[in-house]
Amino acid sequence: MCGIVGYIGFRRADQVIISALKRLEYRGYDSWGVAVKHGNSLEIIKRVGAIGDVENYSLAEGNIGIGHTRWATHGKPSEINAHPHTDCDNKIAVVHNGIISNFQSLREELESRGHKFSSETDTEVIAHLIEEEYRGDLKEAVMKAIKRLRGSYAIVVMHAETEELVAVKYKSPLVIGVGDGEWFITSDVPAVLDYTNRVIYLVDGDVAKLWNDGFTIWNNGKEVERKVETVPWSIEDAEKGGYEHFMLKEIHETPRVIEDTLFEYLSEDIKIDVSFSAGISEIVFVACGTSYHASLIGKCLIEKLTGIPVRVEYASEFIYNPPPMSRTLVIAITQSGETADTLEAMRIAKKHGARVVTIVNVLGSTATRIADYVLYTRAGPEISVAATKSFTAQLVVLYLLALKLSKLPGSEIEKLVDELRIMPELVRRVLEYEEEIEQIAEEIADFEGMIYIGRGIGVPIAMEGALKMKEISYIHAEAYPAGELKHGPFALLGRDTPVIALLIPDKTYEIMLNNIKEVKARESLVVAVADEDDAEVEKYVDFVIRVPKTNSVFTAITYSVALQLLAYYTARKRGCEIDKPRNLAKSVTVE
Ligand code: AGP
């Protein structure tokens, strides 16, 4: 998820574009770049890192330009990989948001025709494809070039010798900003709200040409009209896509994140090369916080589907008590790729001769440089400190890894992969229960302590649910395996301590229902998370959070999204500072 901008009008394009990019940095901030038409040439600036102070930068005078702020997916964050990318003659410049899945084969074909590539990105092929087709009409060349692309793309293209911008939308967002005598093209409305609140949301297949006196849109080669809408939001609201907090926005991005991560690893087969697991006798996960809980779920999946023994270590403990590691595969899970404890655990594991894999969300992060093998999640930038969509993306990678390592017959793997493919739809259905979950949150928001219980895969789900509740609502929530309650935590039960119970329809269902009855007998308010067609549970609890039916192995995703919403609405009811909770940081870069 990157941010792209194009401008044509009467203002200095460099200043308009750099300030607009700054408004889009929540979409990616590892590098940025701008191109401005100056006479019959292009002036380009590219930098690594966030923009910082816009006044620090200026290019040559020009009123036509394009810009990009990057969230790297192909090619690490660097100046050479930053956008805009150009053709061999630096006459055509392109900015792109999305993924070109067939870029490798296109690149080889273009290189065999003499094109010189300078970056590692998927995007650069677009500039060279347009160069191949260009005969003086930029729009025609773009329309021919995009026929060769596979994947998702929102692109804006300019040519040093023409007074126009050409833009294309396919599976990535793109919006035209309609000003008075000036026009903008961008990934998202926050970029244009300083200048106009009149926008056009382009649809898939739209090709737009913008020039000094206006713009035209085509779809399927035919000219089309699109409605001009007025955006009612402030810029801050717009960055959150109209949601009150980034956390809620990111929970709602979960279905798309699952689709993007599945897209990365699934074609006819699961595209994970597991040669790193050759000859191993065990797997050890190292991680912190939410990533540690994902590791616990990884353990459940891998042991269940492969029989390989798995241990899960807190990275901060692993550093000082590294276990013996001969034929050990160490998997380090980290959203940011910069968590100090996890990085140190990876280094120590390598020193002890272990092979190290990392499951990470940030391209070019330190973890990707330490690991022997990298598996990326495709959650995009996560702004809210509380990890939500990134956790789900970690689970999707763990499901695919466990299935790839599994000894199951192909038909069974296929069946499970098919169930994974419908996960985005099932999560959309969990989100439909948002109002009910908000009402239940209102009922528990005044308590200062609560207990989460589960069994089997329900235990790490409960631990993650309790962590979300703790870190954003400041309620002291603890999670326990339900069978552990009798050995102490039972003493905490009563009217002051509500219990959140995860009722998963697997072999633990009956005994879990029993545990719920025991808890209820001690007068705790009980909220159960259960299947939407479970008619039994409501007899024994105060409230039920319903989730759509799925194979019990996949409940880690549906139940976790429901618990993220419960924590969010409880914290909101308590008036907490949700996106930046006290005492916490998005990435803990110190031990
Ligand atoms: C989760 O909501 C927290 N932000 C925190 O526990 C986090 O999971 C932990 O710091 C690990 O971060 P990482 O995944 O970036 O390594």
Coordinates of C-alpha atoms and ligand atoms in Angstrom, one line a residue:
M1 CA 0.0 0.0 0.0
C2 CA 1.8 3.1 -1.3
G3 CA 0.6 6.7 -1.8
I4 CA 0.6 8.2 -5.3
V5 CA -0.1 11.8 -6.4
G6 CA -0.3 13.6 -9.8
Y7 CA -0.9 17.4 -10.3
I8 CA -1.5 19.6 -13.2
G9 CA -2.5 23.2 -12.8
F10 CA -1.2 26.7 -12.0
R11 CA 0.7 26.0 -8.8
R12 CA 4.4 24.8 -8.4
A13 CA 3.9 21.1 -8.8
D14 CA 6.8 20.2 -6.5
Q15 CA 5.3 21.9 -3.5
V16 CA 1.8 20.7 -4.1
I17 CA 3.0 17.1 -4.6
I18 CA 5.4 17.0 -1.6
S19 CA 2.8 18.3 0.8
A20 CA 0.2 15.9 -0.6
L21 CA 2.6 13.0 -0.2
K22 CA 3.1 13.9 3.4
R23 CA -0.7 13.5 3.9
L24 CA -0.4 10.0 2.5
E25 CA 2.5 8.8 4.6
Y26 CA 0.1 6.6 6.6
R27 CA 0.1 4.4 3.4
G28 CA 3.8 3.9 3.4
Y29 CA 6.9 5.9 4.5
D30 CA 10.1 4.0 3.7
S31 CA 11.0 6.2 0.7
W32 CA 9.5 8.8 -1.6
G33 CA 10.1 10.6 -4.9
V34 CA 8.7 13.3 -7.2
A35 CA 9.1 14.1 -10.9
V36 CA 8.3 17.5 -12.4
K37 CA 8.1 18.5 -16.0
H38 CA 10.6 21.4 -16.7
G39 CA 10.7 22.5 -20.3
N40 CA 11.0 19.2 -22.3
S41 CA 12.8 17.3 -19.5
L42 CA 11.9 15.7 -16.2
E43 CA 13.5 16.7 -13.0
I44 CA 13.3 13.9 -10.4
I45 CA 14.1 13.7 -6.7
K46 CA 14.1 10.5 -4.6
R47 CA 14.9 10.0 -0.9
V48 CA 14.9 7.1 1.6
G49 CA 12.7 7.4 4.7
A50 CA 9.8 9.7 5.6
I51 CA 9.6 13.2 4.0
G52 CA 10.0 15.2 7.2
D53 CA 10.0 18.9 6.7
V54 CA 8.5 19.7 3.2
E55 CA 10.2 23.1 3.1
N56 CA 13.6 21.3 2.8
Y57 CA 12.8 20.2 -0.8
S58 CA 12.2 22.0 -4.1
L59 CA 12.6 21.1 -7.7
A60 CA 12.7 23.1 -10.9
E61 CA 9.7 25.3 -11.7
G62 CA 6.9 23.3 -13.4
N63 CA 3.1 22.9 -13.0
I64 CA 2.9 19.2 -14.0
G65 CA 4.3 16.5 -11.7
I66 CA 3.8 13.1 -10.1
G67 CA 4.9 11.8 -6.7
H68 CA 5.0 8.6 -4.6
T69 CA 5.5 7.6 -1.0
R70 CA 6.4 4.0 -0.7
W71 CA 5.6 0.9 1.2
A72 CA 8.1 -1.5 -0.3
T73 CA 6.9 -4.9 -1.6
H74 CA 9.4 -5.7 -4.3
G75 CA 12.9 -4.3 -3.9
K76 CA 14.1 -3.0 -0.5
P77 CA 13.7 0.6 0.5
S78 CA 16.5 2.6 -1.4
E79 CA 16.8 5.6 -3.6
I80 CA 17.1 3.5 -6.7
N81 CA 13.9 1.5 -5.8
A82 CA 12.0 4.7 -4.9
H83 CA 9.4 5.9 -7.4
P84 CA 9.0 7.6 -10.0
H85 CA 10.5 5.0 -12.3
T86 CA 11.5 6.0 -15.9
D87 CA 12.1 4.5 -19.3
C88 CA 15.6 4.2 -20.9
D89 CA 15.6 7.9 -22.0
N90 CA 14.1 9.4 -18.8
K91 CA 11.3 10.8 -20.9
I92 CA 8.5 8.7 -19.4
A93 CA 8.0 8.6 -15.6
V94 CA 5.6 6.3 -13.7
V95 CA 4.4 6.1 -10.1
H96 CA 2.5 2.9 -9.1
N97 CA 0.5 1.5 -6.1
G98 CA -0.1 -2.2 -6.2
I99 CA 1.8 -5.4 -7.3
I100 CA 2.6 -6.4 -10.9
S101 CA 2.7 -10.2 -10.4
N102 CA 4.2 -11.0 -13.9
F103 CA 6.9 -8.4 -13.8
Q104 CA 9.7 -10.9 -13.9
S105 CA 8.8 -12.4 -17.2
L106 CA 8.0 -8.9 -18.7
R107 CA 11.4 -7.6 -17.5
E108 CA 13.3 -10.5 -19.1
E109 CA 11.4 -9.9 -22.4
L110 CA 12.2 -6.2 -22.3
E111 CA 15.8 -6.7 -21.3
S112 CA 16.1 -9.2 -24.3
R113 CA 14.9 -6.2 -26.4
G114 CA 17.7 -4.0 -25.1
H115 CA 15.9 -2.2 -22.3
K116 CA 18.2 -1.2 -19.4
F117 CA 16.7 -1.6 -15.9
S118 CA 18.1 0.3 -12.9
S119 CA 15.8 -0.9 -10.0
E120 CA 14.7 -4.2 -8.3
T121 CA 11.0 -3.1 -8.4
D122 CA 8.1 -4.6 -10.2
T123 CA 6.9 -1.1 -11.2
E124 CA 9.8 -0.2 -13.5
V125 CA 8.5 -2.6 -16.2
I126 CA 5.6 -0.3 -16.7
A127 CA 7.8 2.6 -17.8
H128 CA 9.6 0.4 -20.3
L129 CA 6.4 -1.2 -21.6
I130 CA 5.0 2.3 -22.3
E131 CA 8.3 3.3 -24.0
E132 CA 7.8 0.3 -26.3
E133 CA 4.4 1.4 -27.3
Y134 CA 4.9 5.2 -27.4
R135 CA 4.4 6.8 -30.9
G136 CA 3.5 10.4 -29.7
D137 CA 0.2 9.6 -28.0
L138 CA 0.8 8.9 -24.3
K139 CA -2.7 7.7 -23.5
E140 CA -2.6 5.2 -26.4
A141 CA 0.8 3.9 -25.3
V142 CA -0.5 3.5 -21.7
M143 CA -3.6 1.6 -22.8
K144 CA -1.5 -0.8 -24.9
A145 CA 1.1 -1.3 -22.1
I146 CA -1.5 -2.1 -19.4
K147 CA -2.9 -5.0 -21.5
R148 CA 0.4 -6.8 -20.6
L149 CA 0.1 -6.3 -16.8
R150 CA -1.2 -8.9 -14.3
G151 CA -1.9 -8.0 -10.6
S152 CA -3.1 -4.8 -9.1
Y153 CA -2.2 -1.3 -10.2
A154 CA -3.0 2.4 -9.8
I155 CA -0.5 4.3 -11.9
V156 CA 0.1 7.9 -13.0
V157 CA 2.3 8.5 -16.0
M158 CA 3.8 11.7 -17.4
H159 CA 6.0 12.4 -20.5
A160 CA 8.7 15.1 -20.6
E161 CA 7.4 16.4 -23.9
T162 CA 3.6 16.5 -23.4
E163 CA 1.4 18.7 -21.1
E164 CA -0.7 15.9 -19.6
L165 CA -1.0 13.1 -17.0
V166 CA -2.4 9.7 -17.8
A167 CA -3.7 7.5 -15.0
V168 CA -5.1 4.0 -14.7
K169 CA -7.0 2.2 -12.0
Y170 CA -7.2 -1.6 -11.5
K171 CA -7.7 -3.1 -8.1
S172 CA -5.9 -0.3 -6.3
P173 CA -7.7 2.9 -5.2
L174 CA -7.4 6.1 -7.4
V175 CA -9.3 9.4 -7.1
I176 CA -9.4 12.6 -9.2
G177 CA -9.4 15.8 -7.2
V178 CA -11.4 18.5 -9.1
G179 CA -10.1 22.0 -8.4
D180 CA -10.7 25.3 -10.1
G181 CA -8.4 25.3 -13.1
E182 CA -6.2 22.6 -11.5
W183 CA -6.5 18.8 -11.2
F184 CA -5.1 16.2 -8.9
I185 CA -4.9 12.4 -9.2
T186 CA -4.2 10.4 -6.0
S187 CA -4.5 7.2 -4.0
D188 CA -6.7 8.8 -1.3
V189 CA -8.5 12.0 -0.6
P190 CA -6.4 13.3 2.3
A191 CA -3.8 14.3 -0.4
V192 CA -6.2 16.9 -2.1
L193 CA -8.3 18.2 0.8
D194 CA -5.9 21.2 1.3
Y195 CA -7.0 22.3 -2.2
T196 CA -10.5 20.8 -3.0
N197 CA -13.1 18.5 -1.4
R198 CA -14.6 17.7 -4.8
V199 CA -13.4 14.2 -6.0
I200 CA -14.2 11.5 -8.5
Y201 CA -13.6 7.9 -7.3
L202 CA -12.4 6.0 -10.4
V203 CA -13.5 2.4 -10.9
D204 CA -11.5 -0.7 -12.1
G205 CA -10.5 -0.4 -15.8
D206 CA -10.8 3.5 -15.8
V207 CA -8.1 5.3 -17.8
A208 CA -8.0 9.1 -17.2
K209 CA -6.2 11.8 -19.1
L210 CA -5.7 15.2 -17.3
W211 CA -4.4 18.3 -19.1
N212 CA -4.4 22.0 -18.4
D213 CA -8.1 22.5 -19.3
G214 CA -9.7 19.4 -17.9
F215 CA -9.8 15.7 -18.0
T216 CA -11.5 12.7 -19.8
I217 CA -12.1 9.2 -18.5
W218 CA -12.4 6.0 -20.6
N219 CA -13.3 2.5 -19.7
N220 CA -13.0 -0.4 -22.1
G221 CA -12.0 2.2 -24.7
K222 CA -15.2 4.1 -24.4
E223 CA -15.5 7.7 -22.9
V224 CA -17.4 7.6 -19.5
E225 CA -18.8 10.1 -17.1
R226 CA -18.0 9.7 -13.4
K227 CA -19.9 11.4 -10.5
V228 CA -18.1 14.3 -8.7
E229 CA -18.6 13.8 -5.0
T230 CA -18.1 16.2 -2.1
V231 CA -15.9 14.8 0.7
P232 CA -17.5 15.8 4.1
W233 CA -14.3 14.8 6.1
S234 CA -11.5 16.8 7.8
I235 CA -8.0 15.7 6.6
E236 CA -7.4 13.8 9.9
D237 CA -10.7 11.9 9.4
A238 CA -9.8 11.2 5.8
E239 CA -6.4 9.7 6.7
K240 CA -8.5 7.3 8.8
G241 CA -10.8 6.7 5.9
G242 CA -13.7 8.1 7.9
Y243 CA -13.1 5.7 10.8
E244 CA -12.6 7.3 14.3
H245 CA -9.4 5.5 14.9
F246 CA -6.6 3.8 12.8
M247 CA -7.2 0.7 14.9
L248 CA -10.9 0.3 13.7
K249 CA -9.8 1.2 10.1
E250 CA -7.1 -1.5 10.3
I251 CA -9.5 -4.1 11.7
H252 CA -11.8 -3.4 8.7
E253 CA -8.9 -3.8 6.3
T254 CA -8.4 -7.4 7.5
P255 CA -10.4 -9.1 4.6
R256 CA -8.3 -7.3 2.0
V257 CA -5.1 -8.1 4.0
I258 CA -6.0 -11.8 3.9
E259 CA -6.7 -11.6 0.2
D260 CA -3.3 -9.8 -0.5
T261 CA -1.4 -12.3 1.7
L262 CA -3.1 -15.3 0.0
F263 CA -2.4 -13.7 -3.4
E264 CA 1.3 -13.6 -2.5
Y265 CA 1.5 -17.3 -1.6
L266 CA -1.2 -19.1 -3.4
S267 CA -1.5 -20.1 -7.1
E268 CA -2.2 -23.7 -8.2
D269 CA 0.0 -24.6 -5.2
I270 CA 1.3 -23.0 -2.0
K271 CA 4.3 -20.9 -3.2
I272 CA 6.5 -21.3 -0.2
D273 CA 9.9 -22.9 -0.8
V274 CA 10.3 -24.9 2.4
S275 CA 13.8 -26.2 1.6
F276 CA 14.8 -24.3 4.8
S277 CA 13.1 -27.1 6.7
A278 CA 15.3 -29.9 5.2
G279 CA 16.8 -32.2 7.9
I280 CA 15.3 -30.3 10.9
S281 CA 14.2 -32.1 14.0
E282 CA 12.3 -29.3 15.7
I283 CA 11.0 -25.8 15.2
V284 CA 11.5 -23.0 17.8
F285 CA 9.5 -19.7 17.5
V286 CA 10.9 -16.5 19.0
A287 CA 8.8 -13.4 19.2
C288 CA 7.2 -10.7 21.5
G289 CA 3.7 -9.6 22.3
T290 CA 1.1 -10.2 19.7
S291 CA 3.7 -11.9 17.5
Y292 CA 4.4 -14.3 20.4
H293 CA 0.7 -15.2 20.4
A294 CA 0.7 -15.8 16.7
S295 CA 3.7 -18.2 17.3
L296 CA 1.6 -20.1 19.9
I297 CA -1.1 -20.6 17.2
G298 CA 1.7 -21.5 14.7
K299 CA 2.7 -24.3 17.2
C300 CA -0.9 -25.6 17.3
L301 CA -1.1 -25.7 13.5
I302 CA 2.3 -27.1 12.7
E303 CA 2.3 -29.8 15.4
K304 CA -1.3 -30.8 14.4
L305 CA -0.6 -30.8 10.6
T306 CA 3.0 -32.0 10.5
G307 CA 3.9 -33.8 13.7
I308 CA 7.1 -31.7 13.9
P309 CA 7.8 -30.8 17.6
V310 CA 7.5 -27.0 18.1
R311 CA 8.6 -24.8 21.0
V312 CA 7.7 -21.2 21.5
E313 CA 10.0 -18.8 23.3
Y314 CA 9.7 -15.2 24.5
A315 CA 12.5 -13.6 22.6
S316 CA 13.5 -11.6 25.7
E317 CA 14.0 -14.9 27.6
F318 CA 15.5 -16.8 24.7
I319 CA 18.4 -14.2 24.6
Y320 CA 19.6 -15.2 28.1
N321 CA 18.7 -18.9 28.1
P322 CA 19.2 -20.1 24.5
P323 CA 18.1 -23.7 24.4
P324 CA 20.3 -26.3 22.6
M325 CA 19.8 -25.9 18.9
S326 CA 21.3 -28.6 16.6
R327 CA 18.9 -29.4 13.8
T328 CA 16.6 -26.6 14.8
L329 CA 14.7 -24.2 12.6
V330 CA 14.1 -20.9 14.3
I331 CA 11.1 -18.9 13.1
A332 CA 11.1 -15.2 14.3
I333 CA 7.8 -13.5 13.9
T334 CA 7.8 -9.7 14.0
Q335 CA 5.4 -7.1 12.4
S336 CA 7.9 -4.3 12.4
G337 CA 11.1 -6.3 11.9
E338 CA 12.8 -4.0 14.3
T339 CA 11.9 -5.4 17.8
A340 CA 15.2 -5.5 19.6
D341 CA 14.6 -8.7 21.6
T342 CA 13.5 -10.6 18.6
L343 CA 16.4 -9.4 16.5
E344 CA 18.9 -10.4 19.2
A345 CA 17.2 -13.8 19.6
M346 CA 17.7 -14.3 15.8
R347 CA 21.4 -13.4 16.0
I348 CA 21.9 -15.8 19.0
A349 CA 20.1 -18.6 17.2
K350 CA 22.4 -18.1 14.2
K351 CA 25.4 -18.2 16.4
H352 CA 24.1 -21.5 17.8
G353 CA 24.0 -22.9 14.3
A354 CA 20.2 -22.7 13.8
R355 CA 18.6 -21.8 10.4
V356 CA 16.6 -18.7 10.9
V357 CA 13.3 -17.8 9.1
T358 CA 11.5 -14.5 9.7
I359 CA 7.8 -13.8 9.2
V360 CA 7.7 -10.0 8.8
N361 CA 5.6 -7.2 7.6
V362 CA 8.2 -4.5 6.8
L363 CA 10.4 -4.9 3.7
G364 CA 14.0 -4.0 4.2
S365 CA 13.7 -4.1 8.0
T366 CA 16.6 -5.4 10.1
A367 CA 15.0 -8.8 10.6
T368 CA 15.0 -9.4 6.8
R369 CA 18.8 -8.8 6.8
I370 CA 19.5 -11.2 9.7
A371 CA 17.3 -14.0 8.6
D372 CA 18.3 -16.8 6.2
Y373 CA 14.8 -16.8 4.7
V374 CA 12.0 -14.2 4.7
L375 CA 8.3 -14.8 4.5
Y376 CA 6.4 -11.5 4.1
T377 CA 3.0 -10.7 5.4
R378 CA 1.0 -8.3 3.2
A379 CA -0.7 -6.2 5.9
G380 CA 0.6 -2.9 4.6
P381 CA 1.5 -0.2 7.1
E382 CA -0.1 -0.6 10.5
I383 CA -0.3 2.8 12.3
S384 CA -2.2 1.9 15.4
V385 CA 0.1 0.6 18.2
A386 CA -2.3 -2.3 18.8
A387 CA -1.5 -5.0 16.2
T388 CA -4.7 -6.3 14.5
K389 CA -4.5 -6.8 10.7
S390 CA -0.8 -7.7 10.9
F391 CA -1.7 -10.5 13.4
T392 CA -4.2 -11.9 11.0
A393 CA -1.7 -11.8 8.2
Q394 CA 0.8 -13.6 10.3
L395 CA -1.8 -16.4 10.9
V396 CA -2.5 -16.7 7.2
V397 CA 1.3 -17.2 6.5
L398 CA 1.4 -19.7 9.4
Y399 CA -1.6 -21.7 8.0
L400 CA 0.1 -21.8 4.6
L401 CA 3.4 -22.8 6.0
A402 CA 1.9 -25.6 8.2
L403 CA 0.0 -26.9 5.1
K404 CA 3.1 -26.8 3.0
L405 CA 5.1 -28.7 5.6
S406 CA 2.3 -31.1 6.3
K407 CA 2.2 -34.7 5.3
L408 CA -1.5 -34.6 4.6
P409 CA -2.8 -36.1 1.3
G410 CA -3.1 -33.5 -1.5
S411 CA -6.9 -33.6 -1.4
E412 CA -7.1 -32.7 2.3
I413 CA -4.7 -29.8 1.8
E414 CA -6.8 -28.6 -1.1
K415 CA -9.9 -28.7 1.1
L416 CA -8.2 -26.7 3.8
V417 CA -6.8 -24.2 1.3
D418 CA -10.3 -23.8 -0.1
E419 CA -11.6 -23.0 3.4
L420 CA -8.7 -20.4 3.7
R421 CA -9.8 -18.8 0.4
I422 CA -13.2 -18.0 1.9
M423 CA -11.7 -16.4 5.1
P424 CA -12.0 -12.8 3.7
E425 CA -15.7 -13.4 3.3
L426 CA -16.1 -14.9 6.8
V427 CA -14.2 -12.0 8.4
R428 CA -16.6 -9.6 6.5
R429 CA -19.4 -11.5 8.3
V430 CA -17.7 -11.1 11.7
L431 CA -17.5 -7.3 11.0
E432 CA -21.3 -7.4 10.4
Y433 CA -21.7 -8.2 14.1
E434 CA -19.9 -5.0 15.0
E435 CA -23.0 -3.3 16.6
E436 CA -23.8 -6.3 18.8
I437 CA -20.1 -6.4 19.9
E438 CA -20.3 -2.7 20.7
Q439 CA -23.3 -3.2 22.9
I440 CA -21.6 -6.0 24.8
A441 CA -18.5 -3.8 25.2
E442 CA -20.8 -1.2 26.8
E443 CA -21.8 -3.8 29.4
I444 CA -18.2 -4.7 30.4
A445 CA -16.5 -1.3 30.1
D446 CA -16.7 -0.3 33.7
F447 CA -14.9 -3.3 35.1
E448 CA -11.2 -3.0 36.1
G449 CA -10.3 -6.7 35.7
M450 CA -11.5 -9.6 33.5
I451 CA -10.5 -13.1 32.6
Y452 CA -10.3 -14.7 29.2
I453 CA -10.5 -18.5 29.0
G454 CA -10.2 -21.0 26.2
R455 CA -9.0 -24.6 25.4
G456 CA -6.6 -25.9 22.7
I457 CA -6.2 -23.3 20.0
G458 CA -8.6 -21.1 22.1
V459 CA -5.8 -20.5 24.6
P460 CA -3.5 -18.4 22.5
I461 CA -6.6 -16.7 21.0
A462 CA -7.6 -15.8 24.6
M463 CA -4.1 -14.6 25.4
E464 CA -4.2 -12.3 22.3
G465 CA -7.7 -11.0 23.2
A466 CA -6.6 -10.2 26.7
L467 CA -3.5 -8.4 25.4
K468 CA -5.6 -6.2 23.1
M469 CA -8.0 -5.4 26.0
K470 CA -5.1 -4.6 28.3
E471 CA -3.1 -2.4 26.0
I472 CA -5.9 -0.1 24.8
S473 CA -8.5 -0.1 27.6
Y474 CA -6.1 -0.4 30.5
I475 CA -8.4 -3.1 32.0
H476 CA -6.3 -5.8 33.8
A477 CA -7.3 -8.7 31.6
E478 CA -5.7 -12.1 32.0
A479 CA -6.0 -15.2 29.9
Y480 CA -5.9 -18.8 31.2
P481 CA -6.5 -22.3 29.8
A482 CA -10.0 -23.0 31.1
G483 CA -8.7 -26.1 32.9
E484 CA -6.3 -24.0 34.9
L485 CA -9.0 -21.9 36.6
K486 CA -9.5 -24.4 39.5
H487 CA -5.9 -24.2 40.3
G488 CA -6.0 -20.5 41.5
P489 CA -7.7 -18.0 39.2
F490 CA -11.1 -19.2 40.4
A491 CA -10.5 -17.1 43.5
L492 CA -10.8 -14.0 41.3
L493 CA -14.3 -14.8 40.0
G494 CA -17.4 -13.0 41.2
R495 CA -19.5 -10.0 40.2
D496 CA -16.4 -7.8 39.8
T497 CA -14.6 -10.0 37.3
P498 CA -16.3 -10.8 34.0
V499 CA -15.2 -13.8 32.0
I500 CA -14.7 -13.9 28.2
A501 CA -15.0 -17.5 27.2
L502 CA -14.1 -18.9 23.7
L503 CA -16.3 -21.8 22.8
I504 CA -14.7 -23.5 19.8
P505 CA -16.7 -26.3 18.1
D506 CA -14.0 -29.0 18.4
K507 CA -13.3 -31.8 20.8
T508 CA -13.0 -29.3 23.7
Y509 CA -16.6 -28.0 23.2
E510 CA -18.3 -30.1 25.9
I511 CA -15.7 -29.6 28.6
M512 CA -15.5 -25.9 27.8
L513 CA -19.3 -25.5 28.2
N514 CA -18.8 -27.2 31.6
N515 CA -16.2 -24.6 32.6
I516 CA -18.6 -21.9 31.6
K517 CA -21.3 -23.3 33.9
E518 CA -18.7 -23.4 36.7
V519 CA -17.7 -19.8 36.2
K520 CA -21.3 -18.7 36.0
A521 CA -22.0 -20.5 39.3
R522 CA -19.5 -18.0 40.8
E523 CA -21.7 -15.1 39.6
S524 CA -19.2 -13.7 37.1
L525 CA -20.8 -12.0 34.1
V526 CA -19.9 -14.3 31.1
V527 CA -19.5 -13.3 27.5
A528 CA -19.0 -16.2 25.2
V529 CA -17.6 -16.1 21.7
A530 CA -19.3 -19.0 19.7
D531 CA -20.5 -20.2 16.4
E532 CA -23.4 -18.2 14.9
D533 CA -25.6 -21.4 14.9
D534 CA -24.7 -22.5 18.4
A535 CA -28.1 -22.6 20.2
E536 CA -26.9 -24.2 23.4
V537 CA -24.5 -21.6 24.8
E538 CA -26.9 -18.8 25.3
K539 CA -28.6 -20.8 28.1
Y540 CA -25.5 -20.4 30.3
V541 CA -24.0 -17.0 29.6
D542 CA -25.0 -13.3 29.7
F543 CA -23.9 -12.3 26.2
V544 CA -22.8 -14.2 23.1
I545 CA -20.6 -12.8 20.4
R546 CA -21.4 -14.8 17.2
V547 CA -18.9 -15.7 14.5
P548 CA -19.6 -17.5 11.2
K549 CA -19.0 -21.3 11.1
T550 CA -15.6 -22.4 9.9
N551 CA -13.3 -25.4 10.3
S552 CA -12.1 -25.2 14.0
V553 CA -8.5 -24.9 12.9
F554 CA -9.4 -21.5 11.3
T555 CA -11.2 -20.1 14.3
A556 CA -8.0 -18.3 15.3
I557 CA -8.9 -15.7 12.6
T558 CA -12.6 -15.2 13.1
Y559 CA -12.5 -15.3 16.9
S560 CA -9.5 -12.9 17.1
V561 CA -11.2 -10.3 14.9
A562 CA -14.3 -10.4 17.1
L563 CA -12.0 -9.9 20.2
Q564 CA -10.2 -7.0 18.5
L565 CA -13.6 -5.3 18.1
L566 CA -14.6 -6.1 21.7
A567 CA -11.4 -4.5 23.0
Y568 CA -11.7 -1.5 20.7
Y569 CA -15.3 -0.7 21.7
T570 CA -14.5 -1.2 25.4
A571 CA -11.6 1.2 25.2
R572 CA -13.7 3.7 23.2
K573 CA -16.4 3.5 25.9
R574 CA -13.8 4.3 28.5
G575 CA -12.6 7.2 26.4
C576 CA -9.0 5.8 26.0
E577 CA -6.4 7.2 23.6
I578 CA -6.8 4.1 21.3
D579 CA -4.2 4.5 18.6
K580 CA -1.3 5.7 20.9
P581 CA -1.9 3.9 24.2
R582 CA 0.1 5.2 27.2
N583 CA 3.5 3.7 27.8
L584 CA 3.6 1.8 24.5
A585 CA 5.3 2.1 21.2
K586 CA 4.5 0.5 17.8
S587 CA 8.0 -1.0 17.6
V588 CA 10.1 -1.7 20.7
T589 CA 13.6 -1.1 19.5
V590 CA 15.3 -1.3 22.9
E591 CA 15.8 -4.4 25.1
Ligands
AGP1 C1 0.7 -5.6 20.0 O1 -0.5 -5.0 19.8 C2 1.8 -4.7 20.5 N1 2.0 -3.6 19.6 C3 3.1 -5.4 20.8 O2 2.8 -6.4 21.7 C4 3.8 -6.0 19.6 O3 3.1 -7.1 19.2 C5 5.2 -6.4 20.0 O4 5.9 -5.3 20.5 C6 6.0 -7.1 18.9 O5 6.1 -6.3 17.8 P1 6.7 -6.9 16.4 O6 5.7 -7.8 15.9 O7 6.8 -5.6 15.6 O8 8.0 -7.5 16.7

